[in-house]
Short mmCIF file of C-alpha atoms in Angstrom, two decimals:
data_model
loop_
_atom_site.label_atom_id
_atom_site.label_comp_id
_atom_site.label_asym_id
_atom_site.label_seq_id
_atom_site.Cartn_x
_atom_site.Cartn_y
_atom_site.Cartn_z
CA ASP A 27 -30.29 -29.95 -43.93
CA GLY A 28 -29.59 -27.71 -46.90
CA LYS A 29 -28.84 -24.68 -44.75
CA ALA A 30 -25.71 -22.62 -44.25
CA LYS A 31 -24.61 -20.37 -41.40
CA TYR A 32 -21.89 -17.75 -41.41
CA THR A 33 -19.86 -16.55 -38.42
CA GLY A 34 -16.92 -14.17 -38.61
CA ARG A 35 -14.72 -12.67 -35.92
CA PHE A 36 -11.31 -11.07 -35.65
CA VAL A 37 -8.67 -13.13 -33.90
CA GLU A 38 -8.58 -11.19 -30.65
CA THR A 39 -4.94 -11.47 -29.68
CA GLU A 40 -3.65 -9.39 -26.80
CA PHE A 41 -2.12 -7.06 -29.41
CA PHE A 42 -5.46 -6.66 -31.18
CA ILE A 43 -7.37 -5.94 -27.98
CA GLU A 44 -4.87 -3.36 -26.77
CA GLU A 45 -4.83 -1.49 -30.09
CA GLN A 46 -8.61 -1.63 -30.42
CA THR A 47 -9.06 -0.32 -26.89
CA GLU A 48 -6.72 2.63 -27.41
CA ASP A 49 -7.57 3.08 -31.11
CA LYS A 50 -3.94 3.45 -32.14
CA ILE A 51 -0.97 1.48 -33.47
CA LYS A 52 0.90 0.18 -30.43
CA TYR A 53 3.24 -2.41 -31.95
CA ARG A 54 5.65 -2.73 -34.84
CA ASN A 55 4.72 -5.02 -37.72
CA VAL A 56 6.70 -7.32 -40.02
CA PHE A 57 5.54 -5.63 -43.25
CA GLY A 58 6.13 -2.00 -42.40
CA THR A 59 3.51 -0.58 -40.06
CA GLN A 60 5.26 1.31 -37.28
CA ARG A 61 4.16 3.40 -34.34
CA ASP A 62 3.94 7.13 -34.92
CA GLY A 63 7.02 9.00 -33.78
CA GLY A 64 9.72 7.38 -35.90
CA VAL A 65 13.01 6.47 -34.24
CA LEU A 66 12.04 7.93 -30.85
CA THR A 67 9.16 5.49 -30.35
CA ASN A 68 10.34 2.43 -32.34
CA ALA A 69 14.09 2.14 -31.68
CA PHE A 70 15.30 -1.07 -29.99
CA ASP A 71 11.79 -2.45 -29.56
CA LEU A 72 11.91 -5.88 -31.23
CA THR A 73 8.40 -6.95 -30.21
CA LEU A 74 6.39 -7.62 -33.37
CA LYS A 75 2.61 -7.77 -33.36
CA ASN A 76 1.31 -11.32 -33.84
CA VAL A 77 -1.29 -10.73 -36.55
CA ALA A 78 -2.47 -14.38 -36.51
CA ASN A 79 -3.63 -14.06 -40.09
CA THR A 80 -1.97 -16.72 -42.26
CA ASN A 81 -3.74 -20.04 -41.74
CA VAL A 82 -6.48 -21.76 -39.74
CA LEU A 83 -6.84 -25.46 -38.99
CA GLN A 84 -9.14 -27.60 -36.89
CA TRP A 85 -7.34 -30.72 -35.67
CA GLY A 86 -7.76 -32.96 -32.67
CA GLU A 87 -11.09 -31.31 -31.75
CA ARG A 88 -9.29 -27.97 -31.43
CA LEU A 89 -9.13 -24.94 -33.69
CA TYR A 90 -5.92 -22.93 -34.15
CA VAL A 91 -4.87 -19.94 -36.22
CA PHE A 92 -1.25 -19.58 -37.29
CA TRP A 93 1.31 -16.89 -38.11
CA GLU A 94 4.84 -18.15 -38.62
CA ALA A 95 6.67 -15.46 -36.63
CA GLY A 96 4.66 -16.07 -33.47
CA ARG A 97 2.71 -18.61 -31.45
CA PRO A 98 -0.59 -20.16 -32.61
CA TYR A 99 -3.85 -18.95 -31.04
CA GLU A 100 -6.61 -21.32 -30.05
CA MET A 101 -10.21 -20.47 -30.94
CA ASN A 102 -13.60 -21.73 -29.86
CA PRO A 103 -14.66 -23.68 -32.99
CA ASP A 104 -18.36 -22.86 -32.54
CA THR A 105 -18.24 -19.15 -31.66
CA LEU A 106 -14.77 -18.28 -33.06
CA GLU A 107 -13.96 -16.55 -29.79
CA THR A 108 -10.25 -16.36 -29.01
CA LEU A 109 -9.52 -18.49 -25.96
CA ARG A 110 -7.75 -16.82 -23.08
CA SER A 111 -7.06 -19.92 -20.96
CA VAL A 112 -4.50 -21.72 -23.11
CA THR A 113 -2.82 -25.04 -22.41
CA GLU A 114 0.80 -25.29 -23.43
CA ASP A 115 0.37 -28.51 -25.39
CA GLY A 116 -0.14 -29.38 -29.06
CA PRO A 117 1.48 -26.73 -31.28
CA LEU A 118 2.23 -24.57 -28.22
CA LYS A 119 4.38 -27.18 -26.49
CA GLY A 120 8.05 -26.26 -26.25
CA LEU A 121 7.69 -22.76 -27.72
CA GLY A 122 8.54 -20.95 -24.50
CA GLY A 123 6.30 -18.92 -22.23
CA MET A 124 3.06 -17.51 -23.60
CA ASP A 125 4.28 -13.98 -22.79
CA CYS A 126 7.45 -14.18 -24.93
CA LYS A 127 8.03 -10.81 -26.57
CA VAL A 128 10.33 -12.02 -29.37
CA ARG A 129 9.77 -15.33 -31.15
CA GLY A 130 11.79 -17.30 -33.67
CA ILE A 131 15.03 -16.09 -32.06
CA THR A 132 16.65 -17.73 -29.05
CA ILE A 133 19.90 -17.20 -27.16
CA ASP A 134 20.39 -20.38 -25.12
CA GLU A 135 17.74 -22.70 -26.68
CA GLY A 136 15.05 -22.14 -24.08
CA GLY A 137 17.44 -21.81 -21.16
CA PRO A 138 17.59 -19.22 -18.37
CA ILE A 139 18.68 -16.35 -20.62
CA ASP A 140 15.71 -16.87 -22.95
CA ASN A 141 13.42 -16.92 -19.91
CA ILE A 142 14.87 -13.66 -18.61
CA VAL A 143 14.70 -11.73 -21.89
CA ASN A 144 11.39 -13.33 -22.99
CA THR A 145 12.49 -14.95 -26.25
CA GLY A 146 11.07 -18.19 -27.63
CA LYS A 147 10.32 -20.33 -30.65
CA SER A 148 7.60 -19.81 -33.24
CA PHE A 149 5.48 -22.35 -35.14
CA THR A 150 4.97 -22.69 -38.88
CA ALA A 151 1.85 -21.25 -40.50
CA HIS A 152 1.75 -24.25 -42.86
CA PRO A 153 1.18 -27.49 -40.93
CA HIS A 154 0.19 -30.31 -43.30
CA VAL A 155 -2.28 -33.16 -42.79
CA GLU A 156 -0.96 -36.47 -44.09
CA ASP A 157 -3.81 -38.73 -42.96
CA ASP A 158 -6.53 -38.93 -40.30
CA ASP A 159 -3.95 -39.52 -37.57
CA THR A 160 -0.92 -37.55 -38.77
CA LEU A 161 -0.41 -33.79 -38.79
CA ILE A 162 3.09 -32.42 -39.38
CA GLY A 163 4.44 -28.97 -38.55
CA PHE A 164 7.71 -27.45 -37.40
CA LYS A 165 8.96 -25.20 -34.62
CA ILE A 166 11.36 -22.40 -35.54
CA GLU A 167 14.33 -20.89 -33.76
CA THR A 168 17.44 -19.02 -34.88
CA ASN A 169 20.24 -18.91 -32.32
CA ALA A 170 21.37 -15.31 -31.99
CA GLN A 171 24.88 -16.43 -30.99
CA THR A 172 25.65 -19.19 -33.49
CA LYS A 173 23.40 -17.95 -36.34
CA PHE A 174 22.08 -21.49 -36.82
CA LEU A 175 18.44 -21.87 -37.89
CA THR A 176 16.87 -24.97 -36.34
CA LEU A 177 13.58 -26.46 -37.51
CA GLU A 178 12.05 -29.14 -35.32
CA PHE A 179 9.69 -31.17 -37.51
CA THR A 180 7.01 -32.64 -35.26
CA GLU A 181 4.35 -35.22 -36.08
CA TYR A 182 1.10 -35.24 -34.09
CA ASP A 183 -1.69 -37.79 -33.80
CA SER A 184 -5.37 -36.84 -34.00
CA LYS A 185 -5.32 -35.68 -30.34
CA TRP A 186 -2.30 -33.39 -30.72
CA ASN A 187 -0.04 -35.90 -28.97
CA GLU A 188 3.51 -35.85 -30.32
CA LYS A 189 4.37 -39.01 -32.26
CA LYS A 190 7.97 -38.07 -33.09
CA SER A 191 10.18 -35.11 -33.84
CA THR A 192 13.28 -34.48 -35.97
CA LYS A 193 15.61 -31.49 -35.74
CA PHE A 194 17.46 -29.99 -38.69
CA SER A 195 19.89 -27.06 -38.50
CA VAL A 196 21.47 -24.86 -41.15
CA LYS A 197 23.60 -21.75 -40.70
CA ASP A 198 22.84 -18.24 -42.00
CA SER A 199 19.39 -19.06 -43.38
CA LEU A 200 15.92 -17.64 -42.83
CA PRO A 201 12.94 -19.88 -41.98
CA PRO A 202 10.89 -21.25 -44.90
CA HIS A 203 7.31 -20.12 -45.31
CA ASP A 204 6.19 -23.58 -46.43
CA PHE A 205 7.42 -27.17 -46.73
CA SER A 206 6.35 -30.48 -48.24
CA VAL A 207 5.93 -33.98 -46.84
CA SER A 208 6.49 -37.27 -48.67
CA LYS A 209 6.54 -40.85 -47.43
CA SER A 210 10.19 -40.59 -46.40
CA TYR A 211 11.09 -36.88 -46.22
CA TYR A 212 10.33 -33.35 -45.09
CA THR A 213 11.53 -30.97 -47.82
CA PHE A 214 11.85 -27.19 -48.11
CA PHE A 215 13.54 -24.57 -50.27
CA ASP A 216 16.26 -22.44 -48.67
CA ASN A 217 15.51 -19.17 -50.44
CA PRO A 218 18.51 -16.99 -51.35
CA TYR A 219 18.67 -13.86 -49.23
CA GLY A 220 21.33 -11.16 -49.39
CA GLU A 221 22.78 -8.96 -46.67
CA MET A 222 20.22 -7.24 -44.44
CA ASP A 223 20.57 -3.79 -42.93
CA ASN A 224 19.82 -4.87 -39.36
CA LEU A 225 20.81 -1.50 -37.92
CA ARG A 226 17.92 0.26 -39.67
CA TYR A 227 15.56 -2.29 -38.14
CA LEU A 228 17.08 -2.02 -34.66
CA ILE A 229 16.85 1.77 -34.54
CA GLY A 230 13.25 1.70 -35.74
CA LEU A 231 13.57 3.05 -39.27
CA LYS A 232 12.48 -0.11 -41.09
CA ALA A 233 10.39 -3.24 -40.55
CA PRO A 234 11.94 -6.72 -41.02
CA THR A 235 10.71 -7.27 -44.59
CA GLN A 236 11.87 -3.79 -45.58
CA ILE A 237 15.51 -4.66 -44.85
CA MET A 238 15.44 -8.06 -46.58
CA GLN A 239 17.23 -8.53 -49.91
CA LEU A 240 16.93 -11.29 -52.51
CA ALA A 241 20.31 -12.62 -53.68
CA LEU A 242 20.02 -12.77 -57.48
CA ARG A 243 23.21 -14.71 -58.17
CA GLN A 244 23.07 -17.25 -55.39
CA PRO A 245 21.81 -20.73 -56.32
CA THR A 246 18.79 -21.82 -54.33
CA LYS A 247 19.24 -24.81 -52.04
CA VAL A 248 16.71 -27.53 -51.27
CA HIS A 249 16.97 -29.43 -47.98
CA VAL A 250 15.65 -33.00 -47.83
CA VAL A 251 15.27 -34.18 -44.22
CA PRO A 252 14.58 -37.90 -43.54
CA ARG A 253 11.55 -38.71 -41.42
CA SER A 254 13.24 -41.84 -40.04
CA GLU A 255 16.43 -42.23 -38.06
CA GLY A 256 19.58 -43.67 -39.58
CA GLN A 257 19.62 -41.57 -42.73
CA ASP A 258 21.46 -38.29 -43.23
CA PRO A 259 19.80 -35.13 -44.59
CA VAL A 260 20.56 -34.23 -48.20
CA THR A 261 21.05 -30.71 -49.55
CA VAL A 262 20.99 -30.02 -53.28
CA GLU A 263 21.35 -26.83 -55.32
CA LEU A 264 19.47 -25.50 -58.31
CA ASP A 265 21.65 -23.98 -61.01
CA HIS A 266 20.11 -20.53 -60.51
CA SER A 267 18.28 -18.29 -58.05
CA TYR A 268 14.64 -19.13 -57.38
CA PHE A 269 12.29 -17.92 -54.64
CA CYS A 270 9.76 -20.48 -53.42
CA ILE A 271 6.49 -19.15 -52.02
CA HIS A 272 4.34 -22.26 -51.54
CA LEU A 273 4.73 -26.03 -51.94
CA ASN A 274 2.37 -28.92 -52.47
CA GLY A 275 1.65 -30.21 -48.99
CA LEU A 276 2.12 -33.86 -49.96
CA SER A 277 4.87 -34.73 -52.43
CA GLU A 278 5.50 -38.04 -54.18
CA GLU A 279 8.43 -40.40 -54.46
CA LYS A 280 8.62 -42.32 -57.74
CA ASP A 281 11.41 -44.45 -59.22
CA GLY A 282 13.82 -43.34 -56.51
CA LYS A 283 13.18 -39.66 -57.13
CA LEU A 284 11.35 -36.98 -55.17
CA TYR A 285 8.84 -34.81 -57.06
CA LEU A 286 8.12 -31.35 -55.66
CA TYR A 287 5.64 -28.78 -56.96
CA SER A 288 6.05 -25.18 -55.87
CA THR A 289 4.91 -21.71 -56.78
CA GLY A 290 7.51 -18.99 -56.85
CA TRP A 291 9.54 -16.32 -58.64
CA ASP A 292 12.26 -16.84 -61.19
CA LEU A 293 14.96 -14.54 -59.83
CA THR A 294 16.77 -14.61 -63.20
CA ASP A 295 13.86 -12.83 -64.93
CA GLU A 296 15.43 -9.54 -66.03
CA ARG A 297 12.06 -7.76 -66.26
CA PHE A 298 11.61 -7.87 -62.49
CA PHE A 299 15.05 -8.62 -61.06
CA PRO A 300 17.88 -6.60 -62.69
CA GLN A 301 20.72 -9.02 -63.37
CA SER A 302 23.25 -6.19 -63.27
CA GLN A 303 22.71 -6.13 -59.49
CA GLU A 304 23.80 -8.61 -56.84
CA SER A 305 20.50 -8.29 -54.99
CA ALA A 306 17.04 -6.73 -55.08
CA PRO A 307 14.62 -5.63 -52.32
CA PHE A 308 12.47 -8.48 -51.06
CA LEU A 309 9.22 -6.51 -51.20
CA GLY A 310 10.02 -4.74 -54.47
CA ALA A 311 6.78 -3.84 -56.24
CA TRP A 312 4.83 -5.43 -53.39
CA GLY A 313 5.80 -2.53 -51.13
CA GLY A 314 3.47 0.35 -50.30
CA PRO A 315 -0.25 0.31 -49.45
CA TYR A 316 -1.04 -2.21 -52.24
CA PRO A 317 0.72 -3.95 -55.15
CA ASP A 318 0.52 -1.83 -58.30
CA PHE A 319 -0.16 -4.22 -61.18
CA THR A 320 -0.67 -1.43 -63.73
CA ARG A 321 3.05 -0.72 -64.16
CA GLY A 322 3.96 -4.31 -64.96
CA LYS A 323 6.53 -4.51 -62.16
CA VAL A 324 4.98 -7.18 -59.94
CA PRO A 325 6.80 -10.50 -60.58
CA PRO A 326 4.52 -13.38 -61.64
CA SER A 327 4.15 -16.45 -59.47
CA LEU A 328 4.65 -19.59 -61.58
CA LEU A 329 4.23 -23.32 -60.93
CA TYR A 330 7.43 -25.41 -61.01
CA GLU A 331 8.21 -29.10 -60.87
CA THR A 332 11.49 -29.93 -59.13
CA VAL A 333 12.77 -33.51 -59.38
CA ILE A 334 15.49 -34.62 -56.94
CA ASP A 335 17.53 -37.81 -56.97
CA VAL A 336 17.99 -38.11 -53.22
CA GLU A 337 20.42 -41.03 -53.36
CA LYS A 338 22.76 -39.22 -55.76
CA GLY A 339 22.19 -35.83 -54.12
CA THR A 340 21.41 -34.09 -57.41
CA VAL A 341 18.67 -32.02 -58.99
CA VAL A 342 17.34 -33.88 -62.02
CA SER A 343 15.21 -30.99 -63.27
CA HIS A 344 13.53 -27.75 -62.26
CA GLU A 345 11.05 -26.41 -64.81
CA GLU A 346 7.68 -24.74 -65.23
CA VAL A 347 4.74 -27.12 -65.36
CA ARG A 348 2.69 -24.83 -67.64
CA PRO A 349 4.96 -22.09 -69.04
CA GLY A 350 3.60 -18.58 -68.68
CA ILE A 351 0.62 -19.45 -66.51
CA VAL A 352 0.49 -17.08 -63.51
CA ILE A 353 -0.96 -18.94 -60.52
CA GLU A 354 -0.85 -19.27 -56.74
CA PHE A 355 -2.21 -21.16 -53.71
CA PRO A 356 -1.64 -24.82 -54.71
CA THR A 357 -3.89 -27.42 -53.05
CA GLN A 358 -4.48 -31.10 -53.77
CA GLU A 359 -7.29 -33.63 -53.74
CA GLU A 360 -7.14 -36.01 -50.80
CA ASP A 361 -7.12 -39.23 -52.87
CA LYS A 362 -5.49 -37.75 -55.97
CA PRO A 363 -2.41 -35.73 -54.99
CA ASN A 364 -1.52 -35.35 -58.67
CA MET A 365 -4.67 -33.24 -59.16
CA MET A 366 -3.65 -29.73 -58.16
CA TYR A 367 -5.97 -26.73 -57.83
CA LEU A 368 -4.75 -23.14 -58.06
CA ALA A 369 -6.03 -19.59 -58.40
CA ILE A 370 -5.07 -18.40 -61.91
CA ALA A 371 -4.43 -14.78 -62.86
CA ALA A 372 -3.35 -14.76 -66.51
CA GLU A 373 -1.27 -16.34 -69.23
CA GLU A 374 1.90 -15.14 -71.00
CA TYR A 375 3.67 -14.25 -67.74
CA THR A 376 1.34 -11.28 -67.03
CA SER A 377 1.08 -10.63 -63.32
CA LEU A 378 -2.48 -9.71 -62.27
CA PRO A 379 -4.89 -10.45 -59.42
CA SER A 380 -6.41 -13.91 -59.84
CA THR A 381 -9.80 -14.04 -61.57
CA GLY A 382 -10.06 -17.74 -62.35
CA LEU A 383 -9.40 -21.24 -61.06
CA CYS A 384 -7.46 -24.02 -62.71
CA ARG A 385 -6.85 -27.71 -62.23
CA ILE A 386 -3.56 -29.21 -63.36
CA ASN A 387 -2.79 -32.91 -63.61
CA THR A 388 0.86 -32.93 -62.62
CA GLU A 389 1.42 -36.31 -64.26
CA THR A 390 0.10 -35.36 -67.71
CA ARG A 391 0.40 -31.54 -67.31
CA GLU A 392 -3.11 -31.14 -68.72
CA MET A 393 -4.91 -28.04 -67.46
CA GLU A 394 -8.60 -27.12 -67.13
CA THR A 395 -9.74 -23.60 -66.29
CA TRP A 396 -12.80 -21.76 -65.07
CA TRP A 397 -12.96 -17.96 -65.24
CA ALA A 398 -15.12 -15.90 -62.90
CA ASP A 399 -17.45 -13.14 -64.06
CA ASN A 400 -16.32 -9.54 -64.55
CA LYS A 401 -15.01 -7.84 -61.38
CA GLN A 402 -14.89 -11.13 -59.46
CA PHE A 403 -11.65 -12.31 -57.88
CA THR A 404 -10.69 -15.84 -56.92
CA HIS A 405 -8.70 -17.38 -54.10
CA GLU A 406 -7.45 -20.68 -52.66
CA VAL A 407 -9.48 -23.84 -53.35
CA ILE A 408 -10.22 -26.27 -50.50
CA PRO A 409 -10.97 -29.79 -51.86
CA VAL A 410 -13.37 -31.80 -49.68
CA LYS A 411 -13.73 -35.50 -50.37
CA LYS A 412 -17.32 -36.51 -51.12
CA GLN A 413 -19.09 -38.93 -48.80
CA ASN A 414 -21.21 -42.07 -49.25
CA GLY A 415 -19.02 -43.54 -51.98
CA GLN A 416 -19.49 -40.64 -54.38
CA PRO A 417 -16.51 -40.04 -56.69
CA GLY A 418 -14.50 -36.84 -56.57
CA SER A 419 -14.46 -33.83 -54.28
CA TRP A 420 -16.43 -30.68 -53.55
CA LEU A 421 -14.23 -27.64 -54.16
CA LEU A 422 -14.80 -24.72 -51.78
CA THR A 423 -13.45 -21.25 -52.50
CA PRO A 424 -14.27 -17.62 -51.66
CA LEU A 425 -15.03 -15.21 -54.52
CA TYR A 426 -14.93 -11.45 -54.05
CA ASP A 427 -17.35 -9.45 -56.21
CA ALA A 428 -15.89 -5.95 -56.46
CA GLY A 429 -18.99 -4.68 -58.27
CA LYS A 430 -21.40 -5.75 -55.54
CA ARG A 431 -18.80 -5.46 -52.76
CA ARG A 432 -19.60 -8.81 -51.28
CA THR A 433 -17.98 -12.21 -50.80
CA THR A 434 -19.44 -15.45 -52.09
CA ILE A 435 -18.55 -18.96 -50.97
CA ALA A 436 -18.56 -20.93 -54.21
CA ILE A 437 -18.77 -24.73 -54.40
CA LEU A 438 -17.57 -26.54 -57.51
CA ASP A 439 -17.76 -30.24 -58.41
CA SER A 440 -14.41 -31.83 -59.29
CA GLU A 441 -16.25 -34.18 -61.64
CA ASP A 442 -17.39 -31.23 -63.76
CA PHE A 443 -14.77 -28.62 -62.94
CA GLU A 444 -15.01 -26.38 -66.01
CA LYS A 445 -18.75 -25.92 -65.46
CA GLY A 446 -17.97 -23.70 -62.50
CA PRO A 447 -19.90 -23.34 -59.23
CA VAL A 448 -22.85 -25.64 -58.61
CA CYS A 449 -23.72 -23.60 -55.52
CA ARG A 450 -23.06 -20.01 -54.43
CA LEU A 451 -23.52 -18.82 -50.86
CA ASN A 452 -23.73 -15.03 -51.11
CA LEU A 453 -22.83 -13.06 -48.02
CA LYS A 454 -24.32 -9.62 -47.44
CA HIS A 455 -20.89 -8.01 -47.16
CA HIS A 456 -17.27 -8.57 -48.08
CA VAL A 457 -14.77 -10.60 -46.07
CA THR A 458 -11.27 -9.20 -45.72
CA TYR A 459 -8.95 -10.85 -48.24
CA GLY A 460 -7.14 -13.67 -46.45
CA LEU A 461 -4.46 -16.24 -47.17
CA HIS A 462 -5.21 -19.89 -46.35
CA GLY A 463 -8.11 -21.90 -45.00
CA SER A 464 -9.27 -25.42 -44.21
CA PHE A 465 -12.40 -27.56 -43.89
CA ALA A 466 -13.72 -29.49 -40.88
CA ARG A 467 -16.51 -32.04 -41.26
CA GLN A 468 -18.23 -31.46 -37.95
CA SER A 469 -17.99 -29.11 -35.06
CA PRO A 470 -16.30 -30.64 -31.99
CA PRO A 471 -17.69 -30.11 -28.48
CA VAL A 472 -17.91 -26.49 -27.39
CA VAL A 473 -14.95 -25.35 -25.30
CA ASN A 474 -16.12 -23.30 -22.33
CA ASP A 475 -14.07 -20.15 -22.08
CA SER A 476 -15.27 -16.67 -21.29
CA LEU A 477 -13.90 -13.58 -22.97
CA PRO A 478 -13.52 -10.21 -21.32
CA PRO A 479 -15.34 -7.46 -23.22
CA LEU A 480 -13.28 -5.18 -25.45
#
């Protein structure tokens, strides 16, 4: 009908409600926020606040928000209210009790000890839609006794019923932030981490990411896990250290080879990762209240193509798709997975906030760009296939105008990408900078669930 409506709400987790009610920090956080009082108030408390801030997806007539170190939260898709009466099915099935205090770490794989100490599994923040009846995600647990990380890749139909699941375990590794799905495989990068000072975390001096180290001389591994039974997983190594941030959700298999596209950091880049050292802090220049781009110390995120010969168990190549182009948040068109959209920051390896959008044809490596106006910042692009036989996709993305201090929902046409937005929906305020989003064609039936007042 040519109209648009905006609704925005915080995800009202139990952590959020408690802190809002008391107007104080009550829980420790992954990226550094601690309770006041130092060691006396934070020591030996391993409960981390579920910030529920990484991704949002409507699937099977239900809306969930995801954060990879915790459980998903279900929302009312019409009002965006956080549902209190949750059913332990869909992405919540098999994660352990809803009141688990520590997630992603288990002791006896969901047995009596885990029930007593309130530990359970977590769920990835990057589930991927393969088709109208296939969504794929994974559950995460690291056994505190054996040190084995286990990912349970689970495929769901359009009603959140489990179609099949596959477990893969690897020792002394941390969970991946993202993964990719092809016709035959689930694939993820095993990023190289160094020794962590767990004691400083346990006694409350540091948050988890503050004790993490990147191993600069350890080759990065890639794990290729078959989707079907009867085939063994394959692990290959790059010839250097590389840190993968995001992957293309759907990867391709061509001529017996697997083609992956990922954004990440080159850990051999001397400007940001001193090669005289064995390791470097994970947060590095990203630490503190905000990343300081003015000193030139923030490592650039680059787009890489990694080709794997699965049968031979070798890496054929790992190289930049467009050398020097600093980009992030890769997404793909539904019918053209080779057409990749990204937020672009700069060229010549200069790390800056993104102020443009680009489209890269991964087959030809041709690139088109659109740059936003002065003081406008870009974000992830959500391609939406056009209806009624029209070619191409509508491209939805939020723009933040720092001059006017407001957010705009911009819509571009994939058939005329470089022209820029064909429609701008200007909000009257700014929306807090987020991470990932999704698109749903129609609102499902309203779920009746009442919320207690804050």
